[in-house]
Structure formats: structure tokens, C-alpha cells
């Protein structure tokens, strides 16, 4: 048997939208198979993972809150991946952003703002988180631009370094002195928390920031010369150089954007969701966002939808842990399956697949 | 109704079967028929020309004979035995060898390793070396088995291809455009080798669109046009003009010279430009000087890989580092400016490679307009691109240059080579450049489009622009240029008046002997 | 430092290096065929989980090792299906494989957390194994160590001398030329990917069967990624992988000893050493050599046979 790929000359819009949906369906079926092999009921698991979270108001809000960091990071990664630049260290940039912004909250804790007003603290935290995320992303970016070191390996290694740094500081300098030696910081004051959108609800202002980031990124890709340069660099790097776009500056720019957005996501998570620094602040958002970016076909609007879908797997996964005793690893395995299905589906939009039984080769 | 095969079989009752016989070969790619019922007979000891334009289906047909592609219909007979070739390995085992146009070589392997890969697995590298040397001796193909391929010239690389093919003692040798990378002198040597092969009783299938070569080498020729066989003939009895007419299907239009015009001021001046290559396998530019006036077309001849792409990159500003005063565009120093700034100074550039360099294949034609025009007035404001303007310009180009495309939103990759090239030439020419640097504008382009492109260059010069034409096609250079110089090993010869020099002279320069002599003085 | 301690340090260096040697060697062969598989970490950790499970169920270290190899190959086949048959971007598919592998290993290993096995048996040659300094080092290792060195020698011979190795290198240099000559680009690449998976699985099994020897979630701790970096350090040459892995293992062990000597440095900094050392190594290497000159020319490029 031999399988041949024949490039499609015209790509139909139906296929472009249908492919990720088909991938999702395929991943759910494969995931169901894994659940069945673990000796649990796949239909029950499907209900717990994908249906029940959609039925209650609080869990819908929870999905939006979980989607917030995923979408923010993935929008940034969209810039990198579109330009064929592989920042896979968003998890580390997320941690550094959260750490830097969180440090400001701790440093001002019980401080002068009680007399001069604390309105500036949250914006300053957000800014600091974004800047530090971007600066951390500059390490692999500069090494790539100056020395040609593969950004894949360096950005990934820096994830471990950032996680260990957070762990060190939360157990040391940033630990709450009155916290009975628990490895966590003080709980942030209200002036250092992202405001909630409504009294007593879970939705915080980070959700608005994520939506704004999607709109801005969409505009940049659709209209701006920079978005055109990013797309062209990924599609045909030599043509981009011919167009006069500097690939080094572009590498730095997309790393800064994705690092900045990941850092922003980090501080949004810390200041919005957690409210303090802990030794671990991310259940792998930076890696899940890679899946979000691909499931959303690297387009900002697609990423918004994909972020909600992946957030659903987190919420559903937590529920399944309780209801079905399915380990948390199931969520991660499912996410891996989903990414593989998405990538395979992409091939079907670009090629016609021909399977022939002839041919000895 | 009779199929063409039946007709052929009734007409031909020959005593001995031909070495290779094709009957009714059909190959389709999607909706496109690349070979439409092609017949061909080839006898031992015969040199058979396969001629036709780019896109006529020659390469597809020989790939079928070499087992790289499988036909959708039709039969192949080798010495009257009907065969099916599932892979090149089988073709080689049956005595069919091929010399590729785009060499199928491995840059980082040695000559011997490259050759071993095409031989049956029983062959050891150790035993191969003496055989390579013996073969090289016999056919005058000097080769060092231990050199890595990346260090070799195009001519040497072709010798590897030929040696690789001959070591299997083939009965049939297919050569696909073998002279396209050779100097005229190297081509002459190649023909001597081919004559010897013929004398040994081997059959040659010689693909070319250079009619002089076919007339020099072949006793028979099959002419293809748009995937169909349109005739066969004895090329020695035809004139190049009659062959060209058969090939193109119409009389070939000559380039009409532009109206006499005065030569303007110096628009492109290069002064003693030297630049080390950044690529391991690249060529260093050394001491390049040229002076190009408005209204003039200067040609740069030379074999591929002698620094032409490096020169193009240095002139366009894709590669910086020359020093501000080394390059002047329209009187102003430009050496330190990047490509966008040079465009704003009035220069335009058309690189050799269409797909992925001059154009992004997956992008629409309108976006491809923005690719080189995004900094021009009206195309962008405050970092936002004016895509409406780009679409209008794309429409203008399609109209003015007779580009066959469904519209400004068609992806560049959906256009044929000739149409995309016309579009890209139009993109730059409609911008009214003062200086146009163009590299191999008609490479792989059909004759009609090539004619239109050459005419456009002549007309642009007629309007007072300076055109620098880098080309490996001597016919093209002598057709359109006022002056010609030759590039060899990163150096440029002094220019000569195109009317006062001959192809032989330029060919000699292409081998480098004279440039070195000139530099010695 | 007395002789006994010295030998002990050397022994730990070898132990720390072996998983890196095996995993990096597999990836090296894969990359020489032109395929970049970033899923080493995922294949390795599934190999560790399944290797331990297999050994626990059968009571045999050998069966466990074979289970690890099989696990790595199954995941590699998945990667091959995506990247070689379906022409998916290799970087993205490799990441997917790692994410999937980490999750899957958690599921597979869930029942084995906290269990402990006897480590893999060590060679015991009367007389030789008791020689001072080198006895245990040369004649008293476990079977994985000897297997690793045998694998390196075989791979080095295969790549440099054998006909099939020549074809593999040719395919990694220029897949279009290889296809035009009738070499089976996709077939050879698939086999190379499978070999890489087998090695990654074996390396993982070594961790859970000989190094620790128990299963713990996330126990590969980025070794798969470090193996990927080692291939670059080694300029795609098998014996240099051994050298790089030993240097790396040495750094790790010294870090452990520094920690034990309690120099007052935070433990997290010590744990970060391997990752920082990897970055530093990549930087130093790029300062010395010409950019990527040793990398297979077709590395990471998708091949779709022209029709």
C-alpha cells in the first residue's frame, strides 16, 4: 500500500473550518478509547468532560477564567509560529511574569499606598509582568539572532529555570513571614487584585484583557504591515528578506510579543485567580497554549474559540478526577491526542490523500 | 476508430524491433494532462532529440521512461519486451540511465559516495574507486573520487552524473537539458563524449530546447507541444526556424528594438565592490565595477554559481556590507541602504527564483504586489497596508502584461511559470523604476512569455531606465543587450559592445581564462 | 580524595550519562536521516513507565527493557505516521508527542508509584571486577552500559561504513536527489524514526530499572530535551555523543556532590544546573563552529514525493 499527497490548488473555506472540528471529534473518540481501556465508561466520561461543565453558570465562568491565560499566551505564540519561530518556553515566561508582578504586590503590601491611594498598583503589576515576560523571552531570541542557537532548546530549558526560581523565592524571600512556614506569599490586598467584573462572580478583568488582545492581534494580521511581515516570513523567508523585512528584528519582535503576552497571562493568573504566589502557579498553561494556537489555526479569532475548548478540558478534567477517579494525566494525554489530530487534519486541508494498493515501492 | 497505436503498428513493419518503443503514453496530474498519447521509437546507436518548450511534457515523459513516474495509460517496450518500471532501480537494472537537468547529487557526500548510491548494492566503495578512475580515463571525464560535491563546479558535477550513469553500462542514456549549465567549450567536450557513446552502440535520448544542439547531435527528433506529440523529423534537414515553429506552434516573433534614444546619465554605478560570501558554499565577490547609463541594457553572462546571485543580493541590498560609496543609484550613495531604501531611490529588482524569493506562492497576487511595493507611496500609512491599492495594482499588471490569472485574489502558485514571471516583471516595471536589476527573467518560461518579457525590458530601457540583465542564456543577452560582460569566480570582465563581440569570445570568458589574464595587467 | 571515592564518582558519572547516550544516539540517527523528532522526552518517559510495568509484571529486567523499547517504538511510529506519511510539521508533531507521552506515562504508571525493584544486575568477573580504580568501572557495570557502548559502536560503523548508512545520510542531505535516484526516502526515514524511538524507550527503561530503580511521574525531568541538545553538541557524530554525555553527567554529579558538601547554595540552583549548562554548552558551541555547518542539510524539512 502506498499513500500519496497531492497538493490542493484551491483551499475551500468549509474545509478550513471543518478540519479542526473533525480533529476535535476524532480526538474525543480516541480519548474515549483510552478511557475505555482504563476500565471507565467513555460516555460517562464524555458527559463529565464536555457536557456538564457547560450546563452550570459557575462552571461557564470557570471556563472563561481558565481560557484567559490560554488565549493570551496562544495569541502571542500565534505570532511566533506564523513566523516559523518556535518559542516553546511560554510556560517559563508565564512564570516570570507572574513572579515579577506578584513581587510588586508583595513589596507594596501594607505600604505607602494606604495613604497615597493604590489605583496604580494593578496597572504597574500588569506592566511589570508583561515586561519581565518579554525580557525573559529575549534570552532565547538574542541567542538565536546573535549566535544562531536553536530557540527550541533554549526556550524550553528556561522553563525549568523559571520554575525553580519561583520555587526558590516562594520558599525564601517572598514567603509570608506569618504563614507558619507554608511555602506561599502573603495574600494580596484588594488593591493588588484584578477587579472582578461583577460582585461575587468569578470573572475577572483578565478575561477582558484576553479579548482585547485577540482583537488587537486580529487587526495586526489583517491590516498592518507588521502582521504581513510576520506571515510572509513564515511562508517564504527569502521573499520576506526580498520585501525588505529584517528577519532578526522580526525574531526579536515576535519573541517580545509572545513573551510579553505570556508574562501578562502570568500576572493575570496570579492577581486575578490565585491572589498570592505559590511554588507552582501553572498547570502547564504555556504548553497547552501551543495546542490552543494550532487548534485555532494560528488565527487570533480561532485561538479564542480553541482556548475555550481547551479550558473545558481542564474544568472537565477536574470534574472527572472527582466523579470518575480519572487521573489528571488523562487531560494531558487527551491534549496530546488532540494536537496530533489537529496537525493531521491540517494535512487534509492542504493535500488530497490518495491511497493506492499498486506500486511496489 | 483506430487509436494512434494501431495506426503506428500497421504502418511500421520493421525487421528488428527498436530498443525502446513507447505507445500511447498518458500521464495526468489532477486535471492537467502532461503527456497525451505519446509514441516514440528509439534504435540502438541512435541519438534521438526530444524537443519542446518548457511545459511541453518532455521531463514527464523521460521520468516515466526512467521509472520515476508511472503512466496512467500506454505501453513501454524495451527490445520488444513489454515492461513496467516501478522505480528507477528497475530502469537502471534494465540498462536505462539518466543524467538529470537538476543534478540529483548530495552536496555533503564525496564523488565516490554519490556514484555508489546509484549502483547495485553489491558494489563496495573500495572497489568502486578504480572503476571510476578507469571510466574517467576512457571518456575524458576527469573526476577525483574523494572530493565532496559542494566543492565542485557545475561542469564537474555533471561529470559525476554522467559517470554514475555510464558505470552501469547502459543501453539507453537519457540526458535532460545537459548543456544548460555548461560553457560553450564544455558543451563541445560533452558532445565528444556523447559521440563516443553513440559509436559504442548506445542509444541517446536528448532533451533540449536548444535547436542547434539537437541538429548537431541527433538523427531523429520528436517534437512535443502542450503534452502532445506534434511531429517527428530529421533535425539535420530542418532549419532552426522551422523547428521553432513546430515547437511553439506559431512563427516566433522577433524582439522589436526600441526607438533610437539618447543614453542618459549614470544611474547605476558599482565601484570596486568586494564582498566575502556568508554561505559556506557561496562565491566571494571581488573587485566588481560597472557603470550603467539610462536607456542602456547591460548584460552579465556567466555559468550559474559564479557569483551572480551574490552580486544580485549585493545590488538589491538583501546583503549589506559593501560600503556606502561602492554602489550608487541615480547618483546617490546606496551601498549602506537596505533594499526598501534602494527601492525608494528608484531601483527595482527581480530575482531569479520566482517561488519563495520574488513571490510567496501561497499569497494572493495582491499580497505579492505589497511584497515589493509596501513602502511605495500610497501603499501604506502609519504601518497599515492599503490592500485596496494593492489589488488595483495587481489588476493593472494583469491587464497590462496579459497575465492569465483569475484575478488579484488568485494565489501566486496557481499561475503557470510564464504567467507568474510576467506578473512579477510587470510588478516592478509598472513602478516606473530608474534602475532595474533582473536575474534570469526567462528561465523556465515558455517562448511567448519570454518574448513578452524581453520586449518589456527593451521598452523600459527605451523610456530611459537602466537595465542590468543577469542571464545564462547567450541568445537572450545578444538579443536585448547593448553591452555584455562576463562573470567568473566572483569577478566581472570589462564590458564589450554586444554588436562587436561573438558568442565564442564570451564563451571563452565564461571559462575564466581571459578575465584572469585581464586582471594580471 | 581516596581511590574508592574516586571510583565511586566515576561510576556515578557513567550511570548519569548512559540514559543521555542512548537517547541522544537514537535521535542522532533519526536526525541524520533528516527528521527532527522533538518527542524524545515523551518517548523516554513512556519507556520508563512501561519498562517498569513490564519488569514488575514479569520479574525480569530484560522483559522490562524490551517493553520500554516497544513503547518508544509505538510512539515513534505515531510520530512517523504524522510527519513522514502525512507531512506534518516536525516541530509541532514532536511537541504533541511529548505532551501525549507525559500524560500517557502518568496513566500507565499510576499503579506503580511507590513500588521499588532490585536494580539491574551488574557484571561480576572474578578478579577483573575487583581491580582498583577501573575494576567496577570497566568490568562491573550493568548490561545497559555495555549495550549503550555497543549501540554507539554499531551506529558509528553503520553510518560511516555501511551501504544502508550511506543511503540514510544521503536522504538526510537531500531528499529530492535521493528520491530521484529511487531511494525510498519515506521508508528509510520511518525506520530511522523507529530506531530513535527504540533508543528513547530503552533510555527511559534504564531510568526506572537501573538508575533509580523505581517509577515516579515526570522522572525523566527534561533528559529527553538534553539528549536533543547533545546531538547538536556532538555535531551529529556518534562517539562525540558519548563524550558530551560524560561531560554532562560529570557536571550533574559534581553538582550533587557540591550539594552534599553543603556549600550554602540553594538546592533549586543546583537543580537548575543541567538546564543552564545545556544553554551554556549550546552557546559555547555556536561561538566555535560555523553556524549549523554539521547539521544534515534536509533536517526538519517535510518531504512530499513529487508526482
mmCIF file of N, CA, C and O in Angstrom, chain B residues 29 66 68-69 88-89 92 100 103-109 113 116-121 123 164 280, chain C residues 160 163 166-167 169-171 173-183 290-291 293 295 297 306-307:
data_model
loop_
_atom_site.group_PDB
_atom_site.id
_atom_site.type_symbol
_atom_site.label_atom_id
_atom_site.label_comp_id
_atom_site.label_asym_id
_atom_site.label_seq_id
_atom_site.Cartn_x
_atom_site.Cartn_y
_atom_site.Cartn_z
ATOM 1 N N UNK B 29 -1.857 14.839 -14.169
ATOM 2 C CA UNK B 29 -1.696 15.340 -12.797
ATOM 3 C C UNK B 29 -2.973 16.074 -12.464
ATOM 4 O O UNK B 29 -3.194 17.183 -12.946
ATOM 5 N N UNK B 66 12.281 6.478 -17.067
ATOM 6 C CA UNK B 66 13.268 6.169 -16.032
ATOM 7 C C UNK B 66 12.618 5.570 -14.780
ATOM 8 O O UNK B 66 13.267 5.347 -13.777
ATOM 9 N N UNK B 68 10.529 6.868 -12.681
ATOM 10 C CA UNK B 68 10.220 7.769 -11.564
ATOM 11 C C UNK B 68 8.731 8.039 -11.465
ATOM 12 O O UNK B 68 8.202 8.300 -10.394
ATOM 13 N N UNK B 69 8.065 8.016 -12.618
ATOM 14 C CA UNK B 69 6.621 8.200 -12.652
ATOM 15 C C UNK B 69 6.017 6.999 -13.359
ATOM 16 O O UNK B 69 6.656 6.391 -14.220
ATOM 17 N N UNK B 88 13.249 3.768 -10.437
ATOM 18 C CA UNK B 88 14.493 3.983 -11.183
ATOM 19 C C UNK B 88 15.452 2.798 -11.053
ATOM 20 O O UNK B 88 16.209 2.509 -11.969
ATOM 21 N N UNK B 89 15.398 2.134 -9.901
ATOM 22 C CA UNK B 89 16.254 0.964 -9.711
ATOM 23 C C UNK B 89 16.007 -0.075 -10.808
ATOM 24 O O UNK B 89 16.943 -0.633 -11.384
ATOM 25 N N UNK B 92 17.335 1.138 -14.133
ATOM 26 C CA UNK B 92 18.784 1.004 -14.239
ATOM 27 C C UNK B 92 19.176 -0.445 -14.463
ATOM 28 O O UNK B 92 20.071 -0.749 -15.250
ATOM 29 N N UNK B 100 20.408 13.940 -15.012
ATOM 30 C CA UNK B 100 19.349 14.896 -14.683
ATOM 31 C C UNK B 100 19.752 16.314 -15.013
ATOM 32 O O UNK B 100 20.916 16.689 -14.944
ATOM 33 N N UNK B 103 20.717 18.398 -11.008
ATOM 34 C CA UNK B 103 21.508 17.238 -10.597
ATOM 35 C C UNK B 103 20.900 16.584 -9.363
ATOM 36 O O UNK B 103 20.485 17.247 -8.438
ATOM 37 N N UNK B 104 20.891 15.267 -9.380
ATOM 38 C CA UNK B 104 20.447 14.561 -8.181
ATOM 39 C C UNK B 104 21.687 14.160 -7.395
ATOM 40 O O UNK B 104 22.028 13.000 -7.299
ATOM 41 N N UNK B 105 22.372 15.169 -6.872
ATOM 42 C CA UNK B 105 23.619 14.928 -6.156
ATOM 43 C C UNK B 105 23.466 15.311 -4.691
ATOM 44 O O UNK B 105 22.519 15.996 -4.313
ATOM 45 N N UNK B 106 24.415 14.856 -3.875
ATOM 46 C CA UNK B 106 24.383 15.129 -2.447
ATOM 47 C C UNK B 106 25.616 15.933 -2.097
ATOM 48 O O UNK B 106 26.739 15.450 -2.162
ATOM 49 N N UNK B 107 25.374 17.200 -1.741
ATOM 50 C CA UNK B 107 26.458 18.160 -1.542
ATOM 51 C C UNK B 107 27.509 17.676 -0.541
ATOM 52 O O UNK B 107 28.685 17.923 -0.709
ATOM 53 N N UNK B 108 27.050 17.048 0.533
ATOM 54 C CA UNK B 108 27.977 16.746 1.619
ATOM 55 C C UNK B 108 28.565 15.347 1.539
ATOM 56 O O UNK B 108 29.226 14.900 2.464
ATOM 57 N N UNK B 109 28.323 14.639 0.451
ATOM 58 C CA UNK B 109 28.948 13.331 0.253
ATOM 59 C C UNK B 109 30.040 13.477 -0.799
ATOM 60 O O UNK B 109 30.066 14.431 -1.572
ATOM 61 N N UNK B 113 30.919 8.379 -3.134
ATOM 62 C CA UNK B 113 29.685 8.029 -2.429
ATOM 63 C C UNK B 113 28.460 8.355 -3.277
ATOM 64 O O UNK B 113 27.491 7.594 -3.329
ATOM 65 N N UNK B 116 28.214 5.640 -5.820
ATOM 66 C CA UNK B 116 27.847 4.338 -5.259
ATOM 67 C C UNK B 116 26.349 4.231 -5.017
ATOM 68 O O UNK B 116 25.758 3.161 -5.161
ATOM 69 N N UNK B 117 25.732 5.359 -4.664
ATOM 70 C CA UNK B 117 24.313 5.316 -4.309
ATOM 71 C C UNK B 117 23.421 4.873 -5.459
ATOM 72 O O UNK B 117 22.322 4.379 -5.245
ATOM 73 N N UNK B 118 23.891 5.074 -6.683
ATOM 74 C CA UNK B 118 23.051 4.707 -7.820
ATOM 75 C C UNK B 118 23.368 3.308 -8.339
ATOM 76 O O UNK B 118 22.715 2.835 -9.255
ATOM 77 N N UNK B 119 24.375 2.661 -7.758
ATOM 78 C CA UNK B 119 24.786 1.355 -8.268
ATOM 79 C C UNK B 119 24.150 0.239 -7.441
ATOM 80 O O UNK B 119 23.697 0.480 -6.317
ATOM 81 N N UNK B 120 24.124 -0.984 -7.987
ATOM 82 C CA UNK B 120 23.581 -2.102 -7.213
ATOM 83 C C UNK B 120 24.329 -2.241 -5.892
ATOM 84 O O UNK B 120 25.522 -1.930 -5.799
ATOM 85 N N UNK B 121 23.639 -2.742 -4.875
ATOM 86 C CA UNK B 121 24.216 -2.697 -3.522
ATOM 87 C C UNK B 121 25.457 -3.558 -3.355
ATOM 88 O O UNK B 121 26.187 -3.380 -2.389
ATOM 89 N N UNK B 123 28.092 -3.430 -4.916
ATOM 90 C CA UNK B 123 29.280 -2.620 -5.154
ATOM 91 C C UNK B 123 29.835 -2.036 -3.846
ATOM 92 O O UNK B 123 29.119 -1.413 -3.091
ATOM 93 N N UNK B 164 28.153 8.284 -13.173
ATOM 94 C CA UNK B 164 27.227 7.446 -12.426
ATOM 95 C C UNK B 164 26.352 6.626 -13.376
ATOM 96 O O UNK B 164 26.063 5.462 -13.139
ATOM 97 N N UNK B 280 28.710 28.896 3.237
ATOM 98 C CA UNK B 280 29.909 28.054 3.093
ATOM 99 C C UNK B 280 30.158 27.727 1.632
ATOM 100 O O UNK B 280 31.292 27.655 1.185
ATOM 101 N N UNK C 160 29.082 5.335 8.991
ATOM 102 C CA UNK C 160 30.293 5.688 8.247
ATOM 103 C C UNK C 160 30.639 4.658 7.173
ATOM 104 O O UNK C 160 31.162 5.011 6.127
ATOM 105 N N UNK C 163 26.558 0.459 3.510
ATOM 106 C CA UNK C 163 25.836 0.932 2.346
ATOM 107 C C UNK C 163 24.496 1.561 2.758
ATOM 108 O O UNK C 163 24.110 2.623 2.286
ATOM 109 N N UNK C 166 25.027 4.881 4.207
ATOM 110 C CA UNK C 166 25.280 5.871 3.164
ATOM 111 C C UNK C 166 23.954 6.388 2.610
ATOM 112 O O UNK C 166 23.758 7.593 2.437
ATOM 113 N N UNK C 167 23.033 5.455 2.352
ATOM 114 C CA UNK C 167 21.720 5.855 1.839
ATOM 115 C C UNK C 167 21.015 6.757 2.851
ATOM 116 O O UNK C 167 20.405 7.764 2.489
ATOM 117 N N UNK C 169 22.368 8.715 5.111
ATOM 118 C CA UNK C 169 22.986 10.050 5.118
ATOM 119 C C UNK C 169 22.586 10.841 3.883
ATOM 120 O O UNK C 169 22.355 12.046 3.944
ATOM 121 N N UNK C 170 22.512 10.130 2.746
ATOM 122 C CA UNK C 170 22.139 10.813 1.501
ATOM 123 C C UNK C 170 20.732 11.388 1.621
ATOM 124 O O UNK C 170 20.465 12.518 1.216
ATOM 125 N N UNK C 171 19.841 10.610 2.222
ATOM 126 C CA UNK C 171 18.459 11.073 2.371
ATOM 127 C C UNK C 171 18.392 12.277 3.299
ATOM 128 O O UNK C 171 17.615 13.203 3.086
ATOM 129 N N UNK C 173 20.715 14.433 3.539
ATOM 130 C CA UNK C 173 21.398 15.551 2.888
ATOM 131 C C UNK C 173 20.494 16.221 1.861
ATOM 132 O O UNK C 173 20.437 17.433 1.772
ATOM 133 N N UNK C 174 19.778 15.413 1.074
ATOM 134 C CA UNK C 174 18.947 15.975 0.011
ATOM 135 C C UNK C 174 17.889 14.949 -0.375
ATOM 136 O O UNK C 174 18.158 14.025 -1.140
ATOM 137 N N UNK C 175 16.686 15.128 0.144
ATOM 138 C CA UNK C 175 15.681 14.087 -0.105
ATOM 139 C C UNK C 175 15.180 14.078 -1.547
ATOM 140 O O UNK C 175 14.751 13.049 -2.038
ATOM 141 N N UNK C 176 15.250 15.225 -2.199
ATOM 142 C CA UNK C 176 14.795 15.240 -3.594
ATOM 143 C C UNK C 176 15.728 14.426 -4.487
ATOM 144 O O UNK C 176 15.284 13.655 -5.334
ATOM 145 N N UNK C 177 17.042 14.628 -4.295
ATOM 146 C CA UNK C 177 18.003 13.846 -5.072
ATOM 147 C C UNK C 177 17.847 12.366 -4.768
ATOM 148 O O UNK C 177 17.881 11.523 -5.665
ATOM 149 N N UNK C 178 17.678 12.050 -3.482
ATOM 150 C CA UNK C 178 17.559 10.649 -3.084
ATOM 151 C C UNK C 178 16.345 10.018 -3.755
ATOM 152 O O UNK C 178 16.406 8.892 -4.257
ATOM 153 N N UNK C 179 15.256 10.765 -3.780
ATOM 154 C CA UNK C 179 14.044 10.250 -4.420
ATOM 155 C C UNK C 179 14.270 10.043 -5.915
ATOM 156 O O UNK C 179 13.860 9.034 -6.478
ATOM 157 N N UNK C 180 14.957 11.005 -6.533
ATOM 158 C CA UNK C 180 15.190 10.893 -7.974
ATOM 159 C C UNK C 180 16.049 9.673 -8.310
ATOM 160 O O UNK C 180 15.944 9.117 -9.392
ATOM 161 N N UNK C 181 16.904 9.265 -7.362
ATOM 162 C CA UNK C 181 17.723 8.077 -7.598
ATOM 163 C C UNK C 181 16.969 6.799 -7.273
ATOM 164 O O UNK C 181 17.483 5.703 -7.473
ATOM 165 N N UNK C 182 15.768 6.942 -6.747
ATOM 166 C CA UNK C 182 14.984 5.763 -6.441
ATOM 167 C C UNK C 182 15.179 5.221 -5.039
ATOM 168 O O UNK C 182 14.733 4.123 -4.728
ATOM 169 N N UNK C 183 15.873 5.986 -4.160
ATOM 170 C CA UNK C 183 15.944 5.558 -2.762
ATOM 171 C C UNK C 183 14.578 5.805 -2.120
ATOM 172 O O UNK C 183 13.890 6.757 -2.450
ATOM 173 N N UNK C 290 31.280 27.024 12.753
ATOM 174 C CA UNK C 290 30.491 27.772 11.770
ATOM 175 C C UNK C 290 29.056 27.337 11.916
ATOM 176 O O UNK C 290 28.763 26.178 12.158
ATOM 177 N N UNK C 291 28.169 28.268 11.731
ATOM 178 C CA UNK C 291 26.771 28.069 12.043
ATOM 179 C C UNK C 291 26.176 26.832 11.361
ATOM 180 O O UNK C 291 26.136 26.741 10.155
ATOM 181 N N UNK C 293 26.968 24.116 10.460
ATOM 182 C CA UNK C 293 27.584 23.526 9.280
ATOM 183 C C UNK C 293 27.513 22.004 9.321
ATOM 184 O O UNK C 293 27.534 21.358 8.287
ATOM 185 N N UNK C 295 25.019 20.183 10.607
ATOM 186 C CA UNK C 295 23.659 19.641 10.619
ATOM 187 C C UNK C 295 23.311 19.045 9.262
ATOM 188 O O UNK C 295 23.713 19.573 8.232
ATOM 189 N N UNK C 297 21.616 18.542 5.928
ATOM 190 C CA UNK C 297 21.066 19.670 5.174
ATOM 191 C C UNK C 297 19.544 19.647 5.114
ATOM 192 O O UNK C 297 18.914 20.694 5.057
ATOM 193 N N UNK C 306 7.283 14.167 -5.165
ATOM 194 C CA UNK C 306 6.665 14.803 -6.331
ATOM 195 C C UNK C 306 5.989 13.744 -7.179
ATOM 196 O O UNK C 306 6.448 12.610 -7.217
ATOM 197 N N UNK C 307 4.876 14.084 -7.800
ATOM 198 C CA UNK C 307 4.163 13.077 -8.569
ATOM 199 C C UNK C 307 4.196 13.404 -10.056
ATOM 200 O O UNK C 307 4.241 14.516 -10.454
#
